[in-house]
XYZ file of C-alpha atoms in Angstrom:
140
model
C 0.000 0.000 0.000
C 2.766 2.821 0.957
C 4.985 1.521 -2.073
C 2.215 2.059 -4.301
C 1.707 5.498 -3.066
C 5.001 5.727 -3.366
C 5.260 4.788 -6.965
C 2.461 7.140 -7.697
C 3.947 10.366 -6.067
C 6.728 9.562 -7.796
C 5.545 9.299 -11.503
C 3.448 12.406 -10.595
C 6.475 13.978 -9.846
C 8.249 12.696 -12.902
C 5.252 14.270 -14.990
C 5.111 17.706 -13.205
C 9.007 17.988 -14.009
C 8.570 17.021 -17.673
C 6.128 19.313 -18.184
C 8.091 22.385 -16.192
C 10.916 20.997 -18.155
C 9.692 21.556 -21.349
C 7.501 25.044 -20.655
C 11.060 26.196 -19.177
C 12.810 24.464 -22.290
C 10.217 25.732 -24.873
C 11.382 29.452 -25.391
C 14.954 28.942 -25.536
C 14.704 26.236 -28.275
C 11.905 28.334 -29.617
C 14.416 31.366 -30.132
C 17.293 29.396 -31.477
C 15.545 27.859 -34.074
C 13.546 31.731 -34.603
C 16.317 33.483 -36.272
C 16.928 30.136 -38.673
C 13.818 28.698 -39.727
C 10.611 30.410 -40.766
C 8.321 31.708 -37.944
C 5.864 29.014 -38.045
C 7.919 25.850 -38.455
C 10.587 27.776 -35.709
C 7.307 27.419 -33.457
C 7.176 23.681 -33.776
C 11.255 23.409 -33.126
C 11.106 22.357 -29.816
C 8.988 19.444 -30.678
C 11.593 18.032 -32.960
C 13.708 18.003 -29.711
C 10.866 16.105 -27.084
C 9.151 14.396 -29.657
C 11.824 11.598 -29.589
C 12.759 11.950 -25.930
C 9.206 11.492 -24.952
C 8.511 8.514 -27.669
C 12.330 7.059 -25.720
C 10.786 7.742 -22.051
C 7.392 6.126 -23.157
C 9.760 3.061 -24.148
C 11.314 3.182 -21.257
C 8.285 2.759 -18.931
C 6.819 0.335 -21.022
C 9.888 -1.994 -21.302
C 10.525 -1.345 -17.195
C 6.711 -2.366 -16.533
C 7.048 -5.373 -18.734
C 10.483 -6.101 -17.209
C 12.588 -5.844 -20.299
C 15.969 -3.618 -20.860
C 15.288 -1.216 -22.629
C 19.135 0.131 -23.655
C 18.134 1.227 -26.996
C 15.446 4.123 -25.365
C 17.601 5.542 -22.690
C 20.260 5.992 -25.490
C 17.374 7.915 -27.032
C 16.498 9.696 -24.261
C 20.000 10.808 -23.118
C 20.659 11.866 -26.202
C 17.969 13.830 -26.569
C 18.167 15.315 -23.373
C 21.822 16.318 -24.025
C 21.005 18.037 -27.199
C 18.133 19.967 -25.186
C 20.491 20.804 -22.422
C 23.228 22.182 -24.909
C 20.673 23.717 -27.496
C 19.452 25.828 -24.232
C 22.278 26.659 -22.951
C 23.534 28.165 -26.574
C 22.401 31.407 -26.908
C 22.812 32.849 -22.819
C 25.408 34.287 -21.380
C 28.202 32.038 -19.722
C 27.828 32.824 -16.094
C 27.017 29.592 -14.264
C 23.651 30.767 -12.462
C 22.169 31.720 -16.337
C 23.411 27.834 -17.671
C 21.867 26.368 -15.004
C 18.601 27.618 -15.064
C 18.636 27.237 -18.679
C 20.454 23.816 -18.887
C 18.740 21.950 -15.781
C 15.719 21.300 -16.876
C 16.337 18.538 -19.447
C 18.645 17.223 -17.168
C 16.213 16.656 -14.494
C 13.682 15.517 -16.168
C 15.831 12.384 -17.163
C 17.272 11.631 -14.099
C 13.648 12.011 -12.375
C 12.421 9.519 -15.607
C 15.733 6.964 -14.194
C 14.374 7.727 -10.653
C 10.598 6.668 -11.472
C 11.959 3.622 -13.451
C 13.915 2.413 -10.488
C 11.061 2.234 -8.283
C 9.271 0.722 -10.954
C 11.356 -2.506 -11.036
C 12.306 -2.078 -7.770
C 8.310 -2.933 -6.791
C 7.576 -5.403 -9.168
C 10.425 -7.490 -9.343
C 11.882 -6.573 -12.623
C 14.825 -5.958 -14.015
C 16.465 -8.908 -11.861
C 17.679 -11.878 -13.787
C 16.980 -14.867 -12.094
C 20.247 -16.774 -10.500
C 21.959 -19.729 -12.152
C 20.104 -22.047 -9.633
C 16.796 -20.314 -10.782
C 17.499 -21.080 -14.327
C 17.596 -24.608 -13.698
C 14.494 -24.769 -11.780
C 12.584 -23.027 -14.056
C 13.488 -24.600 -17.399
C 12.275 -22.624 -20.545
């Protein structure tokens, strides 16, 4: 009963700090891509950016709640997350306060994602291979 409500104050957590990750990362990607592209595709930049780190975290969950590894979505989703960090963190100044607040929320949001999955196998039992002496007691 507490795990569980646990496990859901933590993905509500990990949503909240998506979604303040992205309103936070929205403008800066918005005005990179502004002076580049034309105004209206400049508007849907920053979903060029999520749109495969969200597609990577909804792998993620899926492949943790079905007990899989899923090595080919995190590589999505850090990569992604890198490329949001350093596309944010292009055009302000280079004072550490201004590339943190501009560089932390992409960061965050995947290590609250890693956080969330880690509970997630933690409670159900996944992510464990079973022991050599399992194995041979449960024959496939």
């Amino acid at each position: 009963m507490i795990g569980s409500l646990f496990g859901a104050l933590t993905a509500v957590t990990v949503a909240a700090v998506c979604v303040l990750g992205w309103a936070f990362s929205y403008d800066p990607l918005w005005a990179l891509a502004y002076s580049r592209v034309p105004r209206a595709l400049s508007q849907l930049w920053p979903v060029i950016v999520y749109g495969p780190w969200l597609a990577g975290c909804l792998s993620v969950l899926r492949a943790a709640l079905h007990g899989r590894q899923p090595l080919h979505s995190w590589v999505v989703v850090v990569l992604f997350s890198t490329l949001a960090t350093g596309l944010c963190v292009a055009d302000v100044s280079r004072t550490l306060p201004d590339l943190v607040v501009a560089g932390l929320p992409p960061l965050t949001a995947v290590i609250s994602l890693h956080q969330l999955v880690r509970q997630l196998t933690a409670v159900r039992g996944t992510g464990r291979r079973p022991g050599r002496q399992a194995a041979h007691k449960f024959p496939h």
